[in-house]
Coordinates of C-alpha atoms and ligand atoms in Angstrom, one line a residue:
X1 CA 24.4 63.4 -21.4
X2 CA 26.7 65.9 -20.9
X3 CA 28.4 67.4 -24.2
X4 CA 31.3 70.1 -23.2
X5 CA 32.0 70.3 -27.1
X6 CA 28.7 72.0 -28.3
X7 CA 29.3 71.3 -31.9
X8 CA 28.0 73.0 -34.6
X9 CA 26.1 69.9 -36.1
X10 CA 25.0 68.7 -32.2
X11 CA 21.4 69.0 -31.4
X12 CA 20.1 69.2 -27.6
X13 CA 18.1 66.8 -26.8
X14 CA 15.2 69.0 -26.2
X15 CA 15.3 70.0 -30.1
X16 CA 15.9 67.3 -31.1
X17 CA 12.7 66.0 -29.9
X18 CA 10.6 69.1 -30.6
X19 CA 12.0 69.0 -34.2
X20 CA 11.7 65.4 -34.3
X21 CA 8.5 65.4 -33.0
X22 CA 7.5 67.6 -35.7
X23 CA 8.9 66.1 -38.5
X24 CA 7.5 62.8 -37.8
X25 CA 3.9 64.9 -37.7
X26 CA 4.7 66.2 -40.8
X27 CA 5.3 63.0 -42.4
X28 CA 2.6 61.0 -40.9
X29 CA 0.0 64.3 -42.4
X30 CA 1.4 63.9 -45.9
X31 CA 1.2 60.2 -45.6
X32 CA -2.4 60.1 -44.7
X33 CA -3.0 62.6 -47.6
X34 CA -1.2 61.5 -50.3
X35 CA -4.2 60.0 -52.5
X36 CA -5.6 63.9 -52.3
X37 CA -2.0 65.6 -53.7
X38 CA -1.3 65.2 -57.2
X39 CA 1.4 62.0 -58.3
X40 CA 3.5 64.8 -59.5
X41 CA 3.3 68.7 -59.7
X42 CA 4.9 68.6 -63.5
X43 CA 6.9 71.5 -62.5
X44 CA 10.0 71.7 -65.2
X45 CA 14.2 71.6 -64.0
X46 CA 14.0 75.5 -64.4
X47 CA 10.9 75.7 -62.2
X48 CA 12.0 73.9 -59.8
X49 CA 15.4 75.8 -59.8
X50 CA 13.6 78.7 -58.7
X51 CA 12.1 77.4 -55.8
X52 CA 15.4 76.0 -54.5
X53 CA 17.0 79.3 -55.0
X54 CA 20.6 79.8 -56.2
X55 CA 22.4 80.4 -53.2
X56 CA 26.1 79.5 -52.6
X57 CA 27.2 77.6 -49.9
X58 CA 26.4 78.9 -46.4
X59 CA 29.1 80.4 -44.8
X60 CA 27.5 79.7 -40.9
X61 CA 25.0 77.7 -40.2
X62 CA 21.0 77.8 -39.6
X63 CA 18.8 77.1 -37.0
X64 CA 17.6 73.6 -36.9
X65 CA 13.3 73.9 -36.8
X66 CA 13.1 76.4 -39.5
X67 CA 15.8 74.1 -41.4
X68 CA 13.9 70.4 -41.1
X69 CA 10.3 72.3 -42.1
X70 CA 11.4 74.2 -45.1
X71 CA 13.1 71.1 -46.5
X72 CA 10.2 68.8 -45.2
X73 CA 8.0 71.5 -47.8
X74 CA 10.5 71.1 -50.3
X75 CA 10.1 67.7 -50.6
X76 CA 6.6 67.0 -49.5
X77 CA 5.4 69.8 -52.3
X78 CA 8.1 69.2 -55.2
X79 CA 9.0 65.4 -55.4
X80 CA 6.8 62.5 -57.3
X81 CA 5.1 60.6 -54.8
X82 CA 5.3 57.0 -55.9
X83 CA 3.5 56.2 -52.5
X84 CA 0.4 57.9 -54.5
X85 CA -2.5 55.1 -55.0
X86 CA -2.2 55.9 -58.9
X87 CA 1.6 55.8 -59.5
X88 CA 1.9 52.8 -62.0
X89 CA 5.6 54.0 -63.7
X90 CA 8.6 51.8 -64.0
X91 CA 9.1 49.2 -61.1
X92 CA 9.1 51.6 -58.6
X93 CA 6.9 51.0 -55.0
X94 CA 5.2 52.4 -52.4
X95 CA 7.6 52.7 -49.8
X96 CA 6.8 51.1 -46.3
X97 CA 5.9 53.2 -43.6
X98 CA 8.2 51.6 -41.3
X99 CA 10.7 51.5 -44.0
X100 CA 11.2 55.0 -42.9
X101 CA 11.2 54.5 -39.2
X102 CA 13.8 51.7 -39.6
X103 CA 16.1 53.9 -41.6
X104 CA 15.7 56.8 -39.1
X105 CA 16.9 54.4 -36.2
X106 CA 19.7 52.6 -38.6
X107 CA 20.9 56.6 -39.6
X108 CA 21.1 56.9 -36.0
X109 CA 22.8 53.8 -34.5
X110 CA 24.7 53.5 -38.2
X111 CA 26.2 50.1 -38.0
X112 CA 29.3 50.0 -40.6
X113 CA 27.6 46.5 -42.2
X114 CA 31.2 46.0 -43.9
X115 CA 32.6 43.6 -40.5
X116 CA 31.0 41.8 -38.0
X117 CA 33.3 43.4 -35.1
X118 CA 31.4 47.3 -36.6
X119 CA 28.1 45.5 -36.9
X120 CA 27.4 42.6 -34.1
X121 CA 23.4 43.4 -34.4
X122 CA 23.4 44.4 -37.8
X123 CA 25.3 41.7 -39.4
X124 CA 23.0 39.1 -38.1
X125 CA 19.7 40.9 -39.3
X126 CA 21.2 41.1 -42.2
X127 CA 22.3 37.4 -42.1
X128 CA 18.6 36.7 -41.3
X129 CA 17.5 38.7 -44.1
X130 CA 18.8 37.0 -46.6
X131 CA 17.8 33.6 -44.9
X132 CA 14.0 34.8 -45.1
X133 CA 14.1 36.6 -48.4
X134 CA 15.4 32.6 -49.5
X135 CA 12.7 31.0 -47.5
X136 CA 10.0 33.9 -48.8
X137 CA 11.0 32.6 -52.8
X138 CA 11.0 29.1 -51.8
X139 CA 14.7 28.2 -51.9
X140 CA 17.0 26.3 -49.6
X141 CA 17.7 28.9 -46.7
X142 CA 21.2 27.3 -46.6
X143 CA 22.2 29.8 -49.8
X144 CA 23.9 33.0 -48.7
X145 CA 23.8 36.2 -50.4
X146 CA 24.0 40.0 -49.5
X147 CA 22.0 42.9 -49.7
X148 CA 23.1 45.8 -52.2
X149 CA 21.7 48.9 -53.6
X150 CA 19.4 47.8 -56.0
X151 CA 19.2 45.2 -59.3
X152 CA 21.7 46.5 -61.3
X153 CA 24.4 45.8 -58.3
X154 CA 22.6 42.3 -58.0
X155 CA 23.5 41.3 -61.0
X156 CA 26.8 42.6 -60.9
X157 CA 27.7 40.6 -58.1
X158 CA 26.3 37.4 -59.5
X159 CA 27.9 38.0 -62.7
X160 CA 31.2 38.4 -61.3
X161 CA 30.7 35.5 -59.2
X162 CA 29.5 33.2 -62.0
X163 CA 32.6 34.7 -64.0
X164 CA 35.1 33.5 -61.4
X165 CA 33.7 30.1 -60.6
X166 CA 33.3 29.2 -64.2
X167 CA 36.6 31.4 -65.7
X168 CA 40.0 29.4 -65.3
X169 CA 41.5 29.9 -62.2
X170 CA 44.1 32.6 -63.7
X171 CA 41.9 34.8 -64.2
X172 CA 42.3 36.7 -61.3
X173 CA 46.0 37.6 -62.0
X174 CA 46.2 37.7 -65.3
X175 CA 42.1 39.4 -66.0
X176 CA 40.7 38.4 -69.4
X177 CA 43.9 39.4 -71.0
X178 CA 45.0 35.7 -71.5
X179 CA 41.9 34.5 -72.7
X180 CA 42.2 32.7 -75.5
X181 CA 38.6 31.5 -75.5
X182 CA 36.1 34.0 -75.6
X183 CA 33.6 33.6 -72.3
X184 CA 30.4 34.3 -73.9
X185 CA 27.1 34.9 -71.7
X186 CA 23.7 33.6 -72.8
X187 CA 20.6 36.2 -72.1
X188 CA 16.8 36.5 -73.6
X189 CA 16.3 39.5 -76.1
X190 CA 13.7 40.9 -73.3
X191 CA 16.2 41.1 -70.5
X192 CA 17.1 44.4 -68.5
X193 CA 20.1 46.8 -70.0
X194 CA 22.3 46.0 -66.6
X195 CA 23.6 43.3 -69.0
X196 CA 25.2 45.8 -71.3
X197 CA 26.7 47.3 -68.4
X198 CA 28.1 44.3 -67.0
X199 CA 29.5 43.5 -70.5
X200 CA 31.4 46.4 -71.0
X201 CA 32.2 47.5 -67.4
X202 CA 33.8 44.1 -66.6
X203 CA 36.0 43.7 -69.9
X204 CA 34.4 41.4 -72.0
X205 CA 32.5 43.6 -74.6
X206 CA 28.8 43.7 -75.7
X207 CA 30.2 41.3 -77.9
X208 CA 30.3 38.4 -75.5
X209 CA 26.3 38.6 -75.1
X210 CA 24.0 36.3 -77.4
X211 CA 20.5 38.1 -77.2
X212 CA 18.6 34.9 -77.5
X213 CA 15.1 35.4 -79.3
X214 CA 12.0 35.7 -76.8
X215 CA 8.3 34.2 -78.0
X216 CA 5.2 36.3 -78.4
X217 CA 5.3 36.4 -74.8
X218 CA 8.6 37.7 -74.3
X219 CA 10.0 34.5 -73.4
X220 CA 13.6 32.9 -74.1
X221 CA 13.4 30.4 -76.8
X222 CA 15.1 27.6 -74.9
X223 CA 15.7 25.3 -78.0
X224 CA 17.9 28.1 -79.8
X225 CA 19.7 28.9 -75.9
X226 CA 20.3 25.0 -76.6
X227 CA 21.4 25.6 -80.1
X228 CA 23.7 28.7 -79.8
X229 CA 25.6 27.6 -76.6
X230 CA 26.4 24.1 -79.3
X231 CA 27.4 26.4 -82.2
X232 CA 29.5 28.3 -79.6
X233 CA 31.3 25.1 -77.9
X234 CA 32.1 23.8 -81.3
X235 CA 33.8 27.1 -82.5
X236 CA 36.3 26.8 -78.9
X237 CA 34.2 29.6 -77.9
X238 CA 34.0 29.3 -73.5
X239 CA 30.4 30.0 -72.6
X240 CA 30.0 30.3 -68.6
X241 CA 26.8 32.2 -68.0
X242 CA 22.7 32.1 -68.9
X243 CA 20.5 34.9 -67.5
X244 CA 17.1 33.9 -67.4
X245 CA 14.3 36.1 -66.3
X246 CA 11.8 35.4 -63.4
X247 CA 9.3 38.8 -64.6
X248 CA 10.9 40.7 -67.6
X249 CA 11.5 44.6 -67.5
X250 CA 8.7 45.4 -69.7
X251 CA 5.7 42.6 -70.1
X252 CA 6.4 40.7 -66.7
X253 CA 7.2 37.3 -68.3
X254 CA 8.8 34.7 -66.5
X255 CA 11.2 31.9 -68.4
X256 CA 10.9 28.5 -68.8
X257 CA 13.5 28.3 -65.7
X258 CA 13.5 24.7 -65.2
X259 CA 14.4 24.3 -68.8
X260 CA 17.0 26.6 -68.4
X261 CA 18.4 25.0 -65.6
X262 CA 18.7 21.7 -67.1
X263 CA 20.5 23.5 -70.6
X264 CA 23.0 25.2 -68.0
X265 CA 23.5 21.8 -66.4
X266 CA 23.8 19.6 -69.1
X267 CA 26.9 22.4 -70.3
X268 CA 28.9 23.1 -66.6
X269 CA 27.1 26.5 -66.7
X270 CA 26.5 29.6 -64.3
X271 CA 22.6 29.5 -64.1
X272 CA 21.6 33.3 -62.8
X273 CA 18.1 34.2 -62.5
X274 CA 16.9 37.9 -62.5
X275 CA 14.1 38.3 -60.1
X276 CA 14.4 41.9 -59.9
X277 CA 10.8 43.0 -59.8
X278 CA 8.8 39.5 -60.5
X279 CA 10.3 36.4 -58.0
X280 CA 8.4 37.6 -55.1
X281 CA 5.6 36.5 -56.7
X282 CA 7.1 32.5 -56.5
X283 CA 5.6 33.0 -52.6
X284 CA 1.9 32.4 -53.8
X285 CA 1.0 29.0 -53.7
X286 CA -0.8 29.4 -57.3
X287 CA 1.9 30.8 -58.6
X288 CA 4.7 28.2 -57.5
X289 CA 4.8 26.6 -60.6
X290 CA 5.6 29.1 -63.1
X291 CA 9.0 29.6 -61.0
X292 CA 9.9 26.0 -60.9
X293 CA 13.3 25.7 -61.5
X294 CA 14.2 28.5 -59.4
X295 CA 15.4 26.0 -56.8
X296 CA 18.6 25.1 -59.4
X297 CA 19.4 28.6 -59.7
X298 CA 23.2 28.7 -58.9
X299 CA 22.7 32.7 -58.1
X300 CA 19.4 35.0 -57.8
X301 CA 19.1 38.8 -58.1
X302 CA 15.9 40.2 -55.9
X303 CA 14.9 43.6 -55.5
X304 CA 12.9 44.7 -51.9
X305 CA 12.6 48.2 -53.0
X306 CA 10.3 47.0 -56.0
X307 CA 8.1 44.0 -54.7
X308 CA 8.5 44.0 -51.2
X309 CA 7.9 47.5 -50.9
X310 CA 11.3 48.7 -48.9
X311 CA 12.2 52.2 -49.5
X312 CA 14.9 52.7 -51.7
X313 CA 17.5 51.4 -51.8
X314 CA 17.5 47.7 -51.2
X315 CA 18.2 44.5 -53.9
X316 CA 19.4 41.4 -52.9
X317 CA 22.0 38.9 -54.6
X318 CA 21.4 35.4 -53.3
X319 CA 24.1 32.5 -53.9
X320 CA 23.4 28.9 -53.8
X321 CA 26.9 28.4 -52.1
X322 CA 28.0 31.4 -50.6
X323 CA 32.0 30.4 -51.6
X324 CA 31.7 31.3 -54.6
X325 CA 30.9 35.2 -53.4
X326 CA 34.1 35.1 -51.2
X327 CA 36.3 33.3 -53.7
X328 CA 35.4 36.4 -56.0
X329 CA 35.5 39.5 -53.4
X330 CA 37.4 38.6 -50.3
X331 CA 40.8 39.9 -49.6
X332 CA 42.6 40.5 -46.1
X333 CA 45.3 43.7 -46.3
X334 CA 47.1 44.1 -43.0
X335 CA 45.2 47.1 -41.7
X336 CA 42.2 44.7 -40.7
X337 CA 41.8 43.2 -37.9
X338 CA 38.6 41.6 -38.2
X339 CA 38.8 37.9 -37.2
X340 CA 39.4 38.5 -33.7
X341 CA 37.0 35.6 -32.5
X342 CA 38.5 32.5 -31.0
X343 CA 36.1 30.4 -32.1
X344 CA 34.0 30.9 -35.2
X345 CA 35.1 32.7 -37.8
X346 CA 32.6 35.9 -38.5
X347 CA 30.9 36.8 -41.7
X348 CA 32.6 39.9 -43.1
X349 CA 30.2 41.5 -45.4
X350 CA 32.7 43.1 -47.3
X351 CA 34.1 39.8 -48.5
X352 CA 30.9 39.3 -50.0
X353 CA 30.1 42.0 -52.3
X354 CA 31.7 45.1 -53.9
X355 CA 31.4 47.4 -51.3
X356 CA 33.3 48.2 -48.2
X357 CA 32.0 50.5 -45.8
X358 CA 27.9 49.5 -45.8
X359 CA 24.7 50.7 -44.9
X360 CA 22.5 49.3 -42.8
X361 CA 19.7 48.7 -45.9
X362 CA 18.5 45.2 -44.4
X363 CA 16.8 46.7 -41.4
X364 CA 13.6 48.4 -43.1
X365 CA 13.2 44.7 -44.9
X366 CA 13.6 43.1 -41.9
X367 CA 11.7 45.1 -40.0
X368 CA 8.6 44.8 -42.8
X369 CA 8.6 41.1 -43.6
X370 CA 7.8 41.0 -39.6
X371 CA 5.4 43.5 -39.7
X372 CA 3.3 42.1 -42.7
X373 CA 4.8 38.6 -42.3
X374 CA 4.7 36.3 -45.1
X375 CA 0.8 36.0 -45.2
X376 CA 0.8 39.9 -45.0
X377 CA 2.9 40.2 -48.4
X378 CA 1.0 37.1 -49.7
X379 CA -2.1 39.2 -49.4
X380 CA -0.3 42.3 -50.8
X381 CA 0.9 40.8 -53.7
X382 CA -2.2 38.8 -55.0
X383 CA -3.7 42.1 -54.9
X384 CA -1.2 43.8 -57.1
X385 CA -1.7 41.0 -59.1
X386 CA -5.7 40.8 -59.4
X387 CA -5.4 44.4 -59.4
X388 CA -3.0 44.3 -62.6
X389 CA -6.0 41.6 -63.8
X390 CA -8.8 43.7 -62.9
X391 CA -6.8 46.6 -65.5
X392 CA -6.5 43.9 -68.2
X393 CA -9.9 43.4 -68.2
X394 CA -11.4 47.0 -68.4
X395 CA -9.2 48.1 -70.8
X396 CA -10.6 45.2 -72.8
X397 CA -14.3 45.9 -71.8
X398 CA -13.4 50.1 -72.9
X399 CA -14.4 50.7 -76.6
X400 CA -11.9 53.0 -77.2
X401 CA -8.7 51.1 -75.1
X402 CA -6.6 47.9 -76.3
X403 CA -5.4 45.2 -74.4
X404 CA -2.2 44.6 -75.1
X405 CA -0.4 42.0 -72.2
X406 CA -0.8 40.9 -68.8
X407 CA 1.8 38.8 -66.6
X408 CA 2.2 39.2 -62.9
X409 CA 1.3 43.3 -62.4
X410 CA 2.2 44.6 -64.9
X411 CA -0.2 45.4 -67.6
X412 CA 0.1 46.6 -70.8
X413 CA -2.4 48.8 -73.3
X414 CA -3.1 51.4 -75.6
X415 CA -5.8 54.3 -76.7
X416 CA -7.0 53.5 -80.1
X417 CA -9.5 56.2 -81.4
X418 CA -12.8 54.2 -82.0
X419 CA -12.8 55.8 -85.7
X420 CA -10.0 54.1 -86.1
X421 CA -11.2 51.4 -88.8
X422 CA -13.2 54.1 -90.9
X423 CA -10.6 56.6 -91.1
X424 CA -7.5 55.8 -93.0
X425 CA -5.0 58.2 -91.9
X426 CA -5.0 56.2 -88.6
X427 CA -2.6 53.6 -88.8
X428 CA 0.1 52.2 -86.8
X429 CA 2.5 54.9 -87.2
X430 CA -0.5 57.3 -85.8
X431 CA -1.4 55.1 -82.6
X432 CA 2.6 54.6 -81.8
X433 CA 2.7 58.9 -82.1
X434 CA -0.4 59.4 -80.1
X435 CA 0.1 57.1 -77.4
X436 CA 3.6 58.5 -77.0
X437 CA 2.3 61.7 -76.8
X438 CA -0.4 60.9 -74.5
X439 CA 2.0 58.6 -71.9
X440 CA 3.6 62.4 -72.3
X441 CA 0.7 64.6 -71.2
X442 CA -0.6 62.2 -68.8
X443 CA 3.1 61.9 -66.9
X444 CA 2.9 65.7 -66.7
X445 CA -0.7 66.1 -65.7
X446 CA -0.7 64.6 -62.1
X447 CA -3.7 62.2 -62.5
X448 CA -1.8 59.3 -62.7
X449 CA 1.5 57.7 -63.6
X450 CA 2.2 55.4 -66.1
X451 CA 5.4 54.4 -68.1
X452 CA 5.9 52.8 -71.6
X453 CA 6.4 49.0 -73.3
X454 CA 7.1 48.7 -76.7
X455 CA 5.1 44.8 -77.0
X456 CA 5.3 43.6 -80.7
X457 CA 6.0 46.9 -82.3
X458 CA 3.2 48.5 -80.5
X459 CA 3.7 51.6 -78.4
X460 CA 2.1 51.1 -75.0
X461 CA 1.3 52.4 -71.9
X462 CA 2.7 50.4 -69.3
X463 CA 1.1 50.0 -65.8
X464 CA 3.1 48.2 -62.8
X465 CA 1.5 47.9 -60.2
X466 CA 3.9 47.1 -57.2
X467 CA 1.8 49.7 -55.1
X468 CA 0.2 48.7 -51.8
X469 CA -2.3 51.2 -51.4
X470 CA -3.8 51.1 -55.0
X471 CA -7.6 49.9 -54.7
X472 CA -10.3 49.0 -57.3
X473 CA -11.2 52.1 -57.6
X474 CA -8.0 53.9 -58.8
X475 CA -8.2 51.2 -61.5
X476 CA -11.6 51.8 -62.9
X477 CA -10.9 55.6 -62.6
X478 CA -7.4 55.4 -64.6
X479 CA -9.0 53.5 -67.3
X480 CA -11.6 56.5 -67.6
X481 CA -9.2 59.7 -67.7
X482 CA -6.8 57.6 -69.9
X483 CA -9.4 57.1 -72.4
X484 CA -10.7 61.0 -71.8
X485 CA -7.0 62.5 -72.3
X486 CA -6.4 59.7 -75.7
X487 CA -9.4 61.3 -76.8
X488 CA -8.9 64.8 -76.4
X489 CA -5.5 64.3 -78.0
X490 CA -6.7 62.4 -81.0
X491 CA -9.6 65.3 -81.5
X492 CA -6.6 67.6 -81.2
X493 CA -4.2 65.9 -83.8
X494 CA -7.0 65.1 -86.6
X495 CA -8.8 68.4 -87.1
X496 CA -5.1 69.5 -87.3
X497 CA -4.8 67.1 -89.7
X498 CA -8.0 67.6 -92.0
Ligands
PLP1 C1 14.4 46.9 -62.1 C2 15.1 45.8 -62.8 C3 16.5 45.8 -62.8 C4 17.3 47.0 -62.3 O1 17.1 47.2 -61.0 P1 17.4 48.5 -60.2 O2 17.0 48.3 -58.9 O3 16.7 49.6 -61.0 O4 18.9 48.7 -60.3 C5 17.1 44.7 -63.4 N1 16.4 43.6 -63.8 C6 15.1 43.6 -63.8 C7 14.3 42.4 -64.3 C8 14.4 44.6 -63.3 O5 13.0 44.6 -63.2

């Protein structure tokens, strides 16, 4: 190529594959190392200021090599790694290798994913996507859907297409103004705080939720779902939506979904499952039946960048009939022109969703659910899950560690001092503090990462494991400094005490 311009952000090709080169040397180094680097350097905001330096904006630029390697040390020295073996926290994976390839080569071709005439490739991978994400969870590949940044914007885009399908047909003129019947949405008590969101972003007001109560295992109690959405008809309330969870936020509990289903059906309502972190799981055969039901589900939120491993960002929102997506997002202002076929008519990814101009986000999960294929991730996420077991069943074996839950990966548990029935001063209050505080010191210390599950009025540590390099290992050794750092802590806080 021949570029006469020489702008200031081009790169020669002969740079750009020395510094490329590099960089992609750097990263496969720090890849192959991670288990040896700490999960975090616990280096405070002010810390962490100072290495970044307080410089104002550069009047003239920098040269390129020295640019990509002190921002590859930057990152590579100063982030959490939640690619680390021991990274438990949140819902938050290792991220595929080739995640990071893909998004080099989408970065570089950058499909506008918003029309079909920007996007010819694209929009078919993504289009094939969403067809194998519905054949990965077992549900008719004939649903459409579209990827989006992550669960929250799932669920937004179901909810505002269960609120136009099931809302009357003004509402898209006159907005909830004119409603003189309350739309009121139906959700368990252990469901995700996008809900709250929603509520209040889209107009109707935390108000318009029922937190239905959730059993000792965090599921919805289905006969008072039942019960409320009666109570509700009967005072001219309009209820259009239930939100049932396929792996809660905290515990990993999955609803009784075909219950669900048939409640929603039996009352001409939006049935949306959130599948966030746990309906990946629905591709073991074993595991089928706990997400029966699933196949009813008039809308699905699915996250790649937690169980199938993409690299943030990538969710998913999957429709039973695609319609009811353009009904709520399409429009057609003069300045597009892009239905140009003569034939078919093209998918338009913008009439699908809330955004316009779009990322190419569905490459890196296409490109992994080929390189693993569906046996690959059925292997990958047994693991998690025996791994998550395995966890469950030292902690109970450990004198001095609790127990506390176990669905899919995630695993719950807490240090209990093992003077604890002797010595009275330790009592609930106590374990909630000292758990706290050791889910504190053992975030900062670098070991390990966990996060934190309040199960039954217990303060817990929280392990997820959505992690595909974690091994046996890493679980037995966790168990051990968890129980070494409770104890430390608890020696700390009693002679204090006495
Ligand atoms: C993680 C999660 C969300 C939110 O997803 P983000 O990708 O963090 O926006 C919503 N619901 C459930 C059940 C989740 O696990």
């Amino acid at each position: 190529m021949t570029n006469n311009r020489n702008s200031p952000i081009e790169i020669s090709k002969a740079e750009f594959k020395k510094v490329g080169y590099q960089l992609i040397d750097t990263i496969s180094d720090f890849m192959n190392t991670i288990d040896e680097r700490p999960v975090t350097t616990g280096e405070t905001p002010a810390q962490i200021q100072n290495v970044l330096g307080n410089s104002s904006l550069p009047e003239d630029g920098v040269p390129v090599s020295a640019l990509v390697s002190k921002t590859a040390d930057l990152l590579l020295n100063h982030s959490l790694l939640n690619g680390h073996p021991k990274f438990f926290g949140y819902i938050t994976s290792s991220p595929t290798p080739i995640g990071a390839l893909a998004d080099l080569l989408a970065a570089a071709v950058n499909p506008n994913v918003g029309a079909n005439i920007l996007s010819p490739i694209a929009t078919e991978i993504e289009k094939q996507t969403i067809k194998w994400l519905a054949e990965f969870i077992g549900i008719a590949p004939s649903c459409g859907g579209i990827l989006v940044s992550g669960g929250n914007m799932a669920n937004f885009t179901a909810f505002l297409a269960a609120r136009t399908a099931k809302a009357p047909k003004s509402i898209k003129e006159t907005g909830l103004m004119n409603m003189h019947d309350e739309m009121i949405l139906y959700c368990s008590k252990a469901t995700h705080t996008w809900v709250e969101k929603a509520a209040v972003l889209f107009g109707h007001g935390t108000k318009a939720i029922r937190w239905i109560p959730a059993d000792a295992d965090n599921k919805m109690k289905t006969e008072i779902l039942s019960q409320t959405i009666k109570d509700d008809l009967n005072k001219g309330k309009k209820p259009f939506l239930v939100i049932a969870n396929a792996g809660d936020v905290s515990t990993g509990a999955v609803d009784n979904l075909s219950e669900i289903a048939a409640i929603c059906k039996a009352h001409d309502l939006w049935f949306h499952v959130d599948g966030a972190y746990g309906i990946p799981a629905a591709v073991i055969p074993r595991y089928k039946n706990m997400f029966k039901g699933i196949e009813e589900a008039d809308s699905i939120a699915l996250d790649p960048h937690k169980w199938l491993y993409a690299p943030l960002e990538a969710g998913c929102t999957l429709v039973k009939n695609p319609q009811h997506l353009v009904d709520t997002y399409s429009a057609h202002p003069v300045y597009y022109n892009f239905d140009n076929s003569e034939d078919e008519p093209s998918l338009n990814f913008y009439e699908y969703g809330l955004q316009n101009s779009r990322g190419f986000r569905a490459l890196k999960v296409w490109m992994a659910l080929q390189q693993a294929g569906k046996n690959g991730y059925i292997e990958m996420i047994n693991k998690n899950i025996e791994l998550s077991q395995l966890l469950f069943e030292e902690a109970k074996k450990h004198p001095e560690i609790e127990a506390i839950s176990n669905n899919l990966s995630i695993t719950t548990f807490r240090y209990v001092p093992a003077d604890y029935l002797q010595d009275e001063k330790i009592n609930e209050t106590y374990l909630n503090g000292l758990n706290e505080k050791l889910l504190n010191e053992l975030q900062r210390g670098g070991e390990l990462f966990l996060s934190n599950a309040v199960v039954a009025d217990k303060y817990c540590l929280r392990a997820c494991i959505v992690n595909f390099r974690t091994s046996a290992k890493d679980i037995v050794e966790i168990i051990e400094i968890i129980a070494r750092e409770g104890k430390q802590l608890h020696q700390k806080f009693s002679s204090k005490a006495g």
